[in-house]
């Protein structure tokens, strides 16, 4: 990939953006840096790899880059922050988004955290390439951090370079926004800037280092604090700082729990329960949309229950509980699709261990862990019911119906997204009775990667048999009307394609639980390859389509197809590493 190609052109360069009323330039933003103001800073300001003590963060400035160029911008996140899209290539705002220009009021820092990586305590990790520029009080009354990822070395960089490559930055940018529109709690992304510098990476750690295009993403969230921020303080016995950080997060991000203090000894347990609850909801959403995070280390677990740190993530194509896109995890498959809920619980137990010094009532923390299981099971169960268009999944035989479905999907390579979306086309009225197996299975034809296998007589009979049981089950409640129990996966996503107006009948509930458009792994790769050639049209089209993942969007069906065969084993499409 070449820097010169990237410089040549993009639709960004020529686009004219009329000012949106109520928005102002990022350079006019007012910053109010709560984290820096309220929490202890590292007294040492040397920017060199070292063990940091008695601090939540270190002040550090981004390292300037040679030739920043804006490649992508999220208008929706801009509006959230109240800032307008930079108008020109030469807009000084782009210098800020690349880390070249610190604005008045910004107080850049990198956070100190540790973490358990692949099941083992890894000690200090910290923001090795992420630098928070500052915090802003947004028009909706919520504080949000602006954080640059790939902004250069920090005291937490260890032996790495503090930079990020374009491919992983595009993937983070696109997926943050796609997840938001799917209704999945997530950090957001404002901008993607090419640095004009190359970064050397050995993508598959196989002795083939290459110079790749460097990039910086500006990401946005109320907080980027992770489980690991607490773990490092507990591990180092910095208990006063641990309490300070916990009190800060509760006060700022969980105000509904009350004000921490000596008169509120139970607040930490209630807070932990809430973290467990949010994590349970998050995991149910990941399972619903077929998202595999890929590196669920405790340093990649948000204390707010958001999806955070998009690395070697992937979307299920063929449904497979054992699938992980992360080649670094190919042996153990610790972080594969089906393990994610168990891993979240394991991670929450590590967090409970870190919070234990603050809590006399250790049984309370155990109860919190139980809350995770209950919330996950309940939410995932209701989401599955919605995916299948059933009011609930509590009837006799439902467990078997589900496990047989998962067996079927696992046996024949079946696209998860297309299968569930296709179930909406299965008639559950009288007409279904007259359809034979071929006719029924034919309605799901698009979902099968190998039609010969799916329509082989034994397999066809099994699928047909299952579909008939499913139809009979759906008919049991066909006249029962909308379900009070159903969850609205979009309830938290303010700016989605919000259906609502079309009512909440069976098909509508299925539609809202089963996206048509997800960020298929090969689609992200196509956007990356086009951008590397200077063509931003692919990423821009994807961004637009992924804003309405539950809508049909006539004319965009090409982006809802199953993975083409050429992408089956292509690096970046099916196999990703931690290299980023
Ligand atoms: P990850 O598994 O990507 O979440 O990263 C684990 C740790 O490695 C975190 O502390 C990151 O900040 C750090 N890290 C990852 N890549 C780099 C890099 N290129 N330069 C410095 N630190 C990095
Ligand atoms: Mg990380």
Coordinates of C-alpha atoms and ligand atoms in Angstrom, one line a residue:
X1 CA 0.0 0.0 0.0
X2 CA 1.4 3.4 -0.8
X3 CA 1.3 6.7 0.9
X4 CA 1.2 8.5 -2.4
X5 CA -2.0 6.7 -3.4
X6 CA -3.6 7.8 -0.2
X7 CA -2.6 11.4 -0.8
X8 CA -4.0 11.5 -4.3
X9 CA -7.7 11.8 -3.8
X10 CA -10.7 11.1 -1.8
X11 CA -14.2 12.3 -2.0
X12 CA -13.5 14.0 1.4
X13 CA -11.2 16.5 -0.2
X14 CA -13.7 17.9 -2.6
X15 CA -16.8 17.7 -0.5
X16 CA -18.4 20.9 0.4
X17 CA -20.0 20.9 3.8
X18 CA -22.5 23.7 4.5
X19 CA -22.3 24.6 8.2
X20 CA -25.0 22.9 10.3
X21 CA -26.9 25.3 12.5
X22 CA -26.0 25.0 16.2
X23 CA -22.6 23.3 15.6
X24 CA -19.3 25.0 16.0
X25 CA -15.8 24.2 15.1
X26 CA -13.9 21.7 17.3
X27 CA -11.3 24.4 17.9
X28 CA -14.0 26.5 19.7
X29 CA -14.9 23.7 22.1
X30 CA -14.9 24.3 25.9
X31 CA -13.1 21.6 27.8
X32 CA -13.9 20.6 31.3
X33 CA -11.4 17.8 32.3
X34 CA -13.0 16.0 35.3
X35 CA -10.7 13.0 35.2
X36 CA -7.6 15.1 35.4
X37 CA -9.0 17.5 37.9
X38 CA -10.3 14.9 40.4
X39 CA -7.8 12.0 40.2
X40 CA -4.2 11.7 41.2
X41 CA -1.6 12.3 38.4
X42 CA 1.7 10.6 37.9
X43 CA 4.2 13.0 39.4
X44 CA 6.8 11.9 37.0
X45 CA 6.2 13.5 33.5
X46 CA 9.0 11.7 31.6
X47 CA 7.6 10.1 28.5
X48 CA 9.5 6.8 28.6
X49 CA 8.4 3.3 29.3
X50 CA 8.3 2.8 33.1
X51 CA 6.2 1.4 35.9
X52 CA 3.9 4.1 37.2
X53 CA 2.9 4.3 40.8
X54 CA 0.2 6.0 42.9
X55 CA -1.6 7.6 40.0
X56 CA -4.6 7.1 37.7
X57 CA -2.9 8.7 34.7
X58 CA 0.2 10.4 33.3
X59 CA 0.2 13.7 31.5
X60 CA 1.6 13.1 28.0
X61 CA 1.2 15.0 24.7
X62 CA 0.6 13.3 21.3
X63 CA 3.7 13.0 19.1
X64 CA 3.0 15.1 15.9
X65 CA 2.7 13.4 12.6
X66 CA 4.0 14.5 9.2
X67 CA 1.0 15.0 6.9
X68 CA -2.5 14.5 8.4
X69 CA -5.4 14.0 6.1
X70 CA -9.0 13.5 7.1
X71 CA -10.3 10.2 5.7
X72 CA -13.6 9.8 7.5
X73 CA -15.8 11.7 9.9
X74 CA -19.0 10.7 11.7
X75 CA -21.6 13.5 11.5
X76 CA -23.7 11.8 14.1
X77 CA -20.8 11.9 16.7
X78 CA -20.0 15.5 15.6
X79 CA -23.6 16.4 16.4
X80 CA -23.4 14.6 19.8
X81 CA -20.5 16.8 20.6
X82 CA -21.9 19.9 19.0
X83 CA -19.1 20.2 16.5
X84 CA -19.1 20.6 12.8
X85 CA -17.3 18.5 10.2
X86 CA -14.0 20.2 9.3
X87 CA -14.6 22.1 6.1
X88 CA -11.3 21.8 4.1
X89 CA -8.3 19.6 3.8
X90 CA -6.3 22.3 5.4
X91 CA -8.7 22.9 8.3
X92 CA -6.6 23.3 11.5
X93 CA -9.1 21.0 13.2
X94 CA -7.5 18.1 11.3
X95 CA -4.2 18.9 13.0
X96 CA -5.9 18.5 16.3
X97 CA -7.5 15.2 15.3
X98 CA -4.0 14.0 14.4
X99 CA -2.4 15.1 17.6
X100 CA -0.4 17.9 16.1
X101 CA -2.2 20.8 17.7
X102 CA -3.4 20.9 21.3
X103 CA -6.2 23.3 21.9
X104 CA -6.5 25.7 24.8
X105 CA -8.3 23.9 27.6
X106 CA -7.1 20.4 26.6
X107 CA -5.1 18.5 29.2
X108 CA -3.8 15.4 27.4
X109 CA -3.1 12.2 29.4
X110 CA -2.8 8.5 29.1
X111 CA -4.6 6.3 31.7
X112 CA -2.8 3.8 33.9
X113 CA -4.3 0.3 33.9
X114 CA -3.3 -3.3 34.1
X115 CA -5.2 -6.5 33.1
X116 CA -5.5 -10.2 32.7
X117 CA -4.6 -11.2 29.2
X118 CA -5.6 -14.6 28.0
X119 CA -6.3 -15.7 31.6
X120 CA -3.1 -14.4 33.1
X121 CA -2.2 -11.3 35.1
X122 CA -0.1 -9.1 32.8
X123 CA 0.8 -6.4 35.3
X124 CA 0.8 -2.8 34.1
X125 CA -0.5 -2.2 30.6
X126 CA -2.1 1.3 30.3
X127 CA -2.8 3.5 27.3
X128 CA 0.2 2.6 25.2
X129 CA -1.0 4.6 22.2
X130 CA -4.2 6.2 23.3
X131 CA -4.1 9.8 24.6
X132 CA -7.2 11.5 25.9
X133 CA -7.2 15.2 24.8
X134 CA -9.9 16.4 27.1
X135 CA -13.5 16.2 28.1
X136 CA -16.5 18.2 27.0
X137 CA -20.0 18.7 28.4
X138 CA -22.1 17.8 25.3
X139 CA -25.4 19.4 24.3
X140 CA -27.3 16.4 25.7
X141 CA -25.9 17.0 29.2
X142 CA -23.4 14.1 29.1
X143 CA -19.7 14.5 29.5
X144 CA -17.6 12.8 26.9
X145 CA -13.9 12.2 26.4
X146 CA -12.1 12.8 23.1
X147 CA -9.4 10.3 22.8
X148 CA -6.8 9.8 20.1
X149 CA -5.8 6.2 19.4
X150 CA -2.4 5.9 17.6
X151 CA -1.2 9.2 18.9
X152 CA 2.4 8.2 19.7
X153 CA 4.4 6.7 22.6
X154 CA 3.4 7.1 26.2
X155 CA 5.0 5.8 29.4
X156 CA 2.7 2.8 28.9
X157 CA 3.9 1.9 25.4
X158 CA 6.4 -0.7 26.7
X159 CA 8.4 -1.8 23.6
X160 CA 5.8 -0.8 21.0
X161 CA 5.6 2.3 18.9
X162 CA 2.5 4.1 20.0
X163 CA 1.0 4.1 16.5
X164 CA -1.8 2.4 14.7
X165 CA -2.2 1.2 11.1
X166 CA -4.9 2.3 8.7
X167 CA -6.5 -1.1 8.5
X168 CA -7.2 -1.5 12.2
X169 CA -8.2 2.2 12.5
X170 CA -10.8 1.8 9.7
X171 CA -12.1 -1.2 11.4
X172 CA -12.4 0.6 14.8
X173 CA -14.0 3.6 13.2
X174 CA -16.6 1.7 11.2
X175 CA -17.5 -0.9 13.8
X176 CA -18.0 1.7 16.6
X177 CA -20.6 3.4 14.5
X178 CA -22.1 0.2 13.1
X179 CA -22.6 -1.1 16.7
X180 CA -24.3 2.1 17.8
X181 CA -26.8 1.9 15.1
X182 CA -27.4 -1.8 15.9
X183 CA -28.4 -0.7 19.4
X184 CA -25.3 -2.3 21.0
X185 CA -23.6 -0.2 23.8
X186 CA -20.3 1.0 22.4
X187 CA -17.7 3.7 22.4
X188 CA -18.0 6.0 19.3
X189 CA -15.7 7.3 16.7
X190 CA -15.6 10.9 15.5
X191 CA -12.8 10.9 12.9
X192 CA -10.2 8.9 11.0
X193 CA -7.1 10.7 9.9
X194 CA -4.2 9.3 7.9
X195 CA -0.9 10.4 9.4
X196 CA 1.2 10.5 6.2
X197 CA 3.7 8.3 8.0
X198 CA 4.2 4.6 7.7
X199 CA 4.1 2.1 10.5
X200 CA 5.9 -1.2 10.4
X201 CA 3.9 -4.3 11.3
X202 CA 4.4 -8.0 11.0
X203 CA 0.8 -8.7 10.5
X204 CA 0.8 -12.4 11.2
X205 CA 3.9 -12.5 13.4
X206 CA 5.6 -14.7 10.8
X207 CA 8.7 -12.8 10.1
X208 CA 7.3 -10.6 7.3
X209 CA 7.3 -7.1 8.6
X210 CA 5.9 -4.5 6.1
X211 CA 5.5 -0.7 6.1
X212 CA 1.8 0.1 6.4
X213 CA -0.1 3.4 6.3
X214 CA -0.5 5.0 9.7
X215 CA -3.7 6.5 11.1
X216 CA -5.3 8.0 14.1
X217 CA -8.9 7.6 15.3
X218 CA -10.5 10.1 17.5
X219 CA -12.8 8.1 19.7
X220 CA -15.5 9.3 22.0
X221 CA -17.1 7.9 25.2
X222 CA -18.3 9.1 28.6
X223 CA -15.3 7.2 30.0
X224 CA -12.7 4.8 28.7
X225 CA -12.1 3.4 32.1
X226 CA -11.7 -0.4 32.1
X227 CA -11.7 -3.2 34.7
X228 CA -8.0 -3.0 34.5
X229 CA -7.8 0.5 35.9
X230 CA -9.0 -0.9 39.2
X231 CA -7.0 -4.1 38.9
X232 CA -3.7 -2.3 38.8
X233 CA -4.5 -0.3 41.9
X234 CA -5.5 -3.3 43.8
X235 CA -2.5 -5.3 42.6
X236 CA -0.2 -2.6 43.8
X237 CA -2.1 -2.1 47.1
X238 CA -2.8 1.5 46.2
X239 CA -6.0 1.3 48.1
X240 CA -6.7 5.0 48.7
X241 CA -6.3 5.7 45.0
X242 CA -8.5 2.7 44.3
X243 CA -11.2 4.2 46.4
X244 CA -10.8 7.6 44.8
X245 CA -11.2 6.1 41.3
X246 CA -14.2 4.1 42.3
X247 CA -15.9 7.1 44.0
X248 CA -15.1 9.2 40.9
X249 CA -16.7 6.7 38.5
X250 CA -19.7 6.2 40.7
X251 CA -20.3 10.0 41.1
X252 CA -19.8 10.8 37.5
X253 CA -21.1 7.8 35.6
X254 CA -23.5 6.1 38.0
X255 CA -25.1 9.1 39.8
X256 CA -28.4 7.2 40.3
X257 CA -26.6 5.1 43.0
X258 CA -26.1 8.1 45.3
X259 CA -23.1 9.8 46.7
X260 CA -20.2 7.6 47.8
X261 CA -19.1 8.2 51.4
X262 CA -18.8 6.6 54.8
X263 CA -22.6 6.6 55.2
X264 CA -23.0 4.5 52.1
X265 CA -20.9 1.4 52.7
X266 CA -23.1 -0.7 50.4
X267 CA -22.7 1.6 47.4
X268 CA -19.7 -0.4 46.0
X269 CA -21.7 -3.6 46.0
X270 CA -24.6 -1.9 44.3
X271 CA -22.3 -0.4 41.8
X272 CA -20.6 -3.7 41.1
X273 CA -24.1 -5.2 40.6
X274 CA -24.9 -2.5 38.0
X275 CA -21.6 -3.2 36.2
X276 CA -22.6 -6.9 36.1
X277 CA -26.0 -6.0 34.9
X278 CA -24.7 -3.8 32.1
X279 CA -22.1 -6.4 31.1
X280 CA -24.9 -9.0 30.9
X281 CA -26.9 -6.8 28.6
X282 CA -23.8 -6.1 26.5
X283 CA -23.0 -9.8 26.0
X284 CA -26.6 -10.6 25.1
X285 CA -26.4 -8.0 22.3
X286 CA -23.1 -9.4 21.1
X287 CA -24.6 -12.8 20.8
X288 CA -27.7 -11.4 19.2
X289 CA -25.9 -9.7 16.3
X290 CA -23.1 -12.3 16.0
X291 CA -20.3 -10.1 17.2
X292 CA -17.0 -11.7 18.4
X293 CA -14.8 -9.2 20.2
X294 CA -11.7 -11.3 19.8
X295 CA -9.6 -10.1 22.8
X296 CA -11.8 -10.0 25.9
X297 CA -8.9 -9.3 28.2
X298 CA -9.9 -7.4 31.3
X299 CA -8.1 -4.3 30.0
X300 CA -10.6 -4.4 27.1
X301 CA -13.7 -4.5 29.3
X302 CA -15.4 -1.2 29.8
X303 CA -16.6 -0.2 33.3
X304 CA -19.6 1.3 31.7
X305 CA -20.6 -1.9 29.9
X306 CA -19.7 -0.6 26.4
X307 CA -18.0 -2.4 23.6
X308 CA -14.4 -1.0 23.7
X309 CA -11.1 -1.5 21.9
X310 CA -12.0 -2.9 18.5
X311 CA -9.1 -5.1 17.5
X312 CA -9.3 -8.5 15.9
X313 CA -13.1 -8.6 16.2
X314 CA -15.3 -10.3 13.6
X315 CA -18.9 -11.0 12.7
X316 CA -20.2 -14.5 12.5
X317 CA -20.8 -15.5 8.9
X318 CA -21.3 -19.3 9.2
X319 CA -22.9 -19.8 12.6
X320 CA -20.4 -21.5 14.8
X321 CA -20.0 -21.2 18.6
X322 CA -16.3 -22.1 18.2
X323 CA -15.5 -19.3 15.8
X324 CA -13.0 -16.6 16.5
X325 CA -11.4 -14.3 13.9
X326 CA -8.3 -13.9 16.1
X327 CA -5.4 -16.0 14.8
X328 CA -3.5 -15.3 18.0
X329 CA -6.3 -17.2 19.8
X330 CA -6.7 -20.0 17.2
X331 CA -5.3 -22.7 19.5
X332 CA -7.2 -22.1 22.7
X333 CA -10.2 -20.3 21.3
X334 CA -10.6 -18.7 24.7
X335 CA -12.5 -15.8 23.1
X336 CA -14.6 -17.6 20.5
X337 CA -18.3 -16.6 20.0
X338 CA -19.8 -19.2 22.3
X339 CA -17.3 -18.5 25.2
X340 CA -18.0 -14.8 25.4
X341 CA -20.5 -14.9 28.2
X342 CA -18.4 -17.2 30.4
X343 CA -15.4 -15.0 29.8
X344 CA -17.3 -11.9 30.7
X345 CA -18.2 -13.6 34.0
X346 CA -14.6 -14.6 34.5
X347 CA -13.5 -11.0 33.9
X348 CA -16.2 -9.7 36.3
X349 CA -14.8 -12.0 38.9
X350 CA -11.3 -10.4 38.4
X351 CA -13.0 -7.0 38.9
X352 CA -14.7 -8.2 42.0
X353 CA -11.3 -9.3 43.3
X354 CA -10.0 -5.8 42.6
X355 CA -12.9 -4.1 44.4
X356 CA -12.8 -6.5 47.4
X357 CA -10.6 -4.2 49.5
X358 CA -13.3 -1.5 49.4
X359 CA -16.1 -3.9 50.5
X360 CA -16.7 -5.6 53.8
X361 CA -19.6 -7.6 52.3
X362 CA -17.8 -10.0 50.0
X363 CA -21.0 -12.1 49.7
X364 CA -22.4 -8.9 48.0
X365 CA -19.9 -9.2 45.3
X366 CA -20.8 -12.9 44.8
X367 CA -24.4 -11.8 44.4
X368 CA -23.3 -9.3 41.8
X369 CA -21.7 -12.0 39.8
X370 CA -24.9 -14.0 40.0
X371 CA -26.7 -10.9 38.6
X372 CA -24.6 -11.1 35.5
X373 CA -25.8 -14.7 34.8
X374 CA -29.4 -13.8 35.5
X375 CA -29.4 -10.7 33.3
X376 CA -27.5 -12.3 30.5
X377 CA -29.8 -15.4 30.5
X378 CA -32.9 -13.3 30.7
X379 CA -31.9 -10.7 28.1
X380 CA -30.4 -13.3 25.7
X381 CA -33.5 -15.5 26.1
X382 CA -35.8 -12.6 25.3
X383 CA -33.7 -11.5 22.4
X384 CA -33.7 -15.1 21.0
X385 CA -37.5 -15.2 21.4
X386 CA -37.6 -11.9 19.3
X387 CA -35.2 -13.3 16.8
X388 CA -37.5 -16.3 16.3
X389 CA -40.7 -14.2 16.5
X390 CA -41.9 -15.9 19.6
X391 CA -43.5 -14.1 22.6
X392 CA -41.4 -16.0 25.1
X393 CA -39.2 -19.1 25.2
X394 CA -40.5 -20.7 28.4
X395 CA -42.9 -23.4 26.9
X396 CA -42.2 -27.1 27.2
X397 CA -40.0 -28.1 24.3
X398 CA -38.5 -24.7 23.7
X399 CA -35.1 -25.7 25.0
X400 CA -35.0 -28.6 22.6
X401 CA -36.2 -26.4 19.8
X402 CA -33.3 -24.0 20.4
X403 CA -30.6 -26.6 20.9
X404 CA -31.7 -28.5 17.7
X405 CA -31.6 -25.2 15.8
X406 CA -28.1 -24.5 17.0
X407 CA -27.0 -28.0 16.1
X408 CA -28.5 -27.5 12.6
X409 CA -26.8 -24.2 12.1
X410 CA -23.5 -25.6 13.3
X411 CA -23.7 -28.7 11.1
X412 CA -24.4 -27.0 7.7
X413 CA -22.5 -23.8 7.1
X414 CA -25.3 -21.3 7.5
X415 CA -25.0 -17.5 7.6
X416 CA -26.3 -16.4 10.9
X417 CA -27.5 -13.0 9.8
X418 CA -29.3 -14.2 6.7
X419 CA -30.8 -17.2 8.4
X420 CA -32.5 -15.3 11.2
X421 CA -33.5 -12.5 8.8
X422 CA -34.9 -15.2 6.4
X423 CA -37.0 -16.7 9.2
X424 CA -39.2 -13.7 8.8
X425 CA -40.2 -15.2 5.4
X426 CA -41.3 -18.5 6.8
X427 CA -45.1 -18.5 6.8
X428 CA -46.7 -19.5 10.1
X429 CA -50.3 -19.5 8.9
X430 CA -52.3 -22.2 7.3
X431 CA -50.4 -22.0 4.1
X432 CA -47.3 -23.4 5.7
X433 CA -49.0 -26.8 6.0
X434 CA -49.0 -27.3 2.3
X435 CA -45.3 -26.6 1.8
X436 CA -42.8 -29.5 1.5
X437 CA -39.3 -29.5 2.8
X438 CA -37.8 -28.1 -0.4
X439 CA -40.2 -25.3 -0.5
X440 CA -39.7 -24.4 3.1
X441 CA -35.9 -24.7 3.1
X442 CA -35.8 -22.8 -0.2
X443 CA -37.0 -19.7 1.6
X444 CA -33.7 -19.8 3.5
X445 CA -31.6 -20.7 0.4
X446 CA -29.5 -17.5 0.6
X447 CA -28.2 -18.4 4.0
X448 CA -26.4 -21.6 3.0
X449 CA -22.8 -21.5 2.0
X450 CA -23.0 -24.9 0.4
X451 CA -26.4 -25.5 -1.1
X452 CA -25.6 -29.1 -2.1
X453 CA -24.8 -29.9 1.6
X454 CA -27.9 -28.1 2.9
X455 CA -30.2 -29.8 0.4
X456 CA -28.7 -33.2 0.7
X457 CA -31.7 -35.5 1.6
X458 CA -30.9 -36.3 5.2
X459 CA -30.0 -32.7 6.0
X460 CA -33.0 -31.4 4.2
X461 CA -35.3 -33.6 6.2
X462 CA -33.7 -32.4 9.4
X463 CA -34.1 -28.8 8.4
X464 CA -37.6 -29.3 7.2
X465 CA -38.5 -31.1 10.4
X466 CA -37.2 -28.3 12.5
X467 CA -39.0 -25.7 10.4
X468 CA -42.3 -27.6 10.9
X469 CA -41.8 -27.7 14.6
X470 CA -40.9 -24.0 14.6
X471 CA -44.1 -23.2 12.6
X472 CA -46.2 -25.3 15.0
X473 CA -44.6 -23.5 17.9
X474 CA -45.2 -20.0 16.4
X475 CA -48.8 -20.9 15.6
X476 CA -49.4 -21.6 19.3
X477 CA -49.2 -17.9 19.9
X478 CA -49.9 -16.5 16.5
X479 CA -53.1 -14.9 17.7
X480 CA -51.8 -13.8 21.0
X481 CA -50.7 -10.3 19.8
X482 CA -47.6 -8.4 20.6
X483 CA -45.4 -9.7 23.4
X484 CA -45.0 -7.6 26.6
X485 CA -41.9 -9.6 27.3
X486 CA -40.0 -8.6 24.2
X487 CA -36.9 -6.4 24.4
X488 CA -36.4 -3.6 22.0
X489 CA -32.8 -3.9 21.0
X490 CA -32.9 -0.3 19.8
X491 CA -34.3 1.2 22.9
X492 CA -31.0 2.7 23.9
X493 CA -29.8 3.9 20.6
X494 CA -31.2 7.4 20.1
X495 CA -30.2 7.9 16.5
X496 CA -31.2 4.7 14.9
X497 CA -33.5 4.0 12.1
X498 CA -36.0 3.7 14.9
X499 CA -38.9 1.7 13.5
X500 CA -41.6 2.1 16.1
X501 CA -44.1 3.7 13.7
X502 CA -44.7 0.3 12.1
X503 CA -46.1 -1.3 15.2
X504 CA -44.7 -4.2 17.3
X505 CA -46.3 -7.2 15.6
X506 CA -44.4 -10.5 15.3
X507 CA -42.6 -9.6 12.1
X508 CA -41.7 -6.2 13.3
X509 CA -40.2 -7.6 16.4
X510 CA -38.2 -10.1 14.4
X511 CA -37.0 -7.3 12.1
X512 CA -35.8 -5.2 15.0
X513 CA -33.9 -8.2 16.5
X514 CA -32.4 -9.4 13.3
X515 CA -30.2 -6.9 11.4
X516 CA -30.0 -7.2 7.6
X517 CA -26.8 -5.2 7.3
X518 CA -23.8 -6.0 9.6
X519 CA -20.2 -5.0 9.1
X520 CA -19.2 -8.3 7.5
X521 CA -15.5 -8.9 7.8
X522 CA -14.9 -8.7 4.0
X523 CA -16.9 -5.5 3.7
X524 CA -14.6 -3.8 6.2
X525 CA -11.6 -5.2 4.2
X526 CA -13.0 -3.8 1.0
X527 CA -13.3 -0.4 2.6
X528 CA -9.7 -0.5 3.8
X529 CA -8.4 -1.6 0.4
X530 CA -10.3 1.2 -1.4
X531 CA -9.1 3.8 1.1
X532 CA -5.5 2.6 0.6
X533 CA -6.0 3.4 -3.1
X534 CA -7.4 6.8 -2.2
X535 CA -11.0 5.9 -2.7
X536 CA -13.3 6.9 0.2
X537 CA -16.5 6.0 -1.6
X538 CA -16.6 2.5 -0.2
X539 CA -16.3 3.5 3.4
X540 CA -18.8 6.3 2.9
X541 CA -21.4 4.0 1.4
X542 CA -20.9 1.5 4.2
X543 CA -21.2 4.1 6.8
X544 CA -24.5 5.2 5.3
X545 CA -26.0 1.7 4.9
X546 CA -24.9 0.7 8.4
X547 CA -26.8 3.6 9.9
X548 CA -30.0 1.6 9.1
X549 CA -29.1 -2.0 9.7
X550 CA -32.7 -3.2 10.2
X551 CA -34.2 -1.5 7.2
X552 CA -34.5 -3.2 3.8
X553 CA -32.7 -0.4 1.9
X554 CA -33.6 -1.3 -1.7
X555 CA -30.5 -1.0 -4.0
X556 CA -28.0 -1.8 -1.2
X557 CA -28.7 -5.6 -1.1
X558 CA -25.1 -6.3 -2.3
X559 CA -24.0 -5.3 1.2
X560 CA -26.3 -7.9 2.7
X561 CA -25.0 -10.9 0.8
X562 CA -23.2 -13.8 2.5
X563 CA -19.4 -13.8 2.4
X564 CA -18.1 -14.5 -1.2
X565 CA -15.9 -17.5 -1.5
X566 CA -12.8 -15.4 -2.4
X567 CA -13.0 -14.0 1.1
X568 CA -13.2 -17.3 2.9
X569 CA -9.5 -17.5 3.9
X570 CA -8.3 -14.1 2.9
X571 CA -6.3 -12.3 5.6
X572 CA -8.3 -9.4 7.0
X573 CA -11.5 -11.1 6.1
X574 CA -11.5 -14.3 8.0
X575 CA -8.2 -14.2 9.8
X576 CA -7.1 -11.3 11.9
X577 CA -4.3 -11.0 14.4
X578 CA -3.7 -8.7 17.3
X579 CA -1.3 -6.7 15.1
X580 CA -2.7 -3.3 14.7
Ligands
LIG1 P1 -4.8 -4.5 23.2 O1 -4.8 -6.0 23.3 O2 -4.7 -4.1 21.7 O3 -6.0 -3.9 23.8 O4 -3.5 -3.9 23.8 C1 -2.9 -4.3 25.0 C2 -1.9 -3.3 25.5 O5 -0.9 -3.0 24.5 C3 -2.5 -1.9 25.8 O6 -1.8 -1.4 26.9 C4 -2.2 -1.1 24.6 O7 -2.2 0.3 24.9 C5 -0.9 -1.6 24.2 N1 -0.5 -1.5 22.8 C6 -1.1 -2.1 21.7 N2 -0.6 -1.7 20.6 C7 0.3 -0.7 20.9 C8 1.2 0.1 20.2 N3 1.3 0.0 18.8 N4 2.0 0.9 20.8 C9 2.0 1.0 22.2 N5 1.2 0.3 22.9 C10 0.4 -0.6 22.3
LIG2 MG1 -6.9 -2.6 24.6

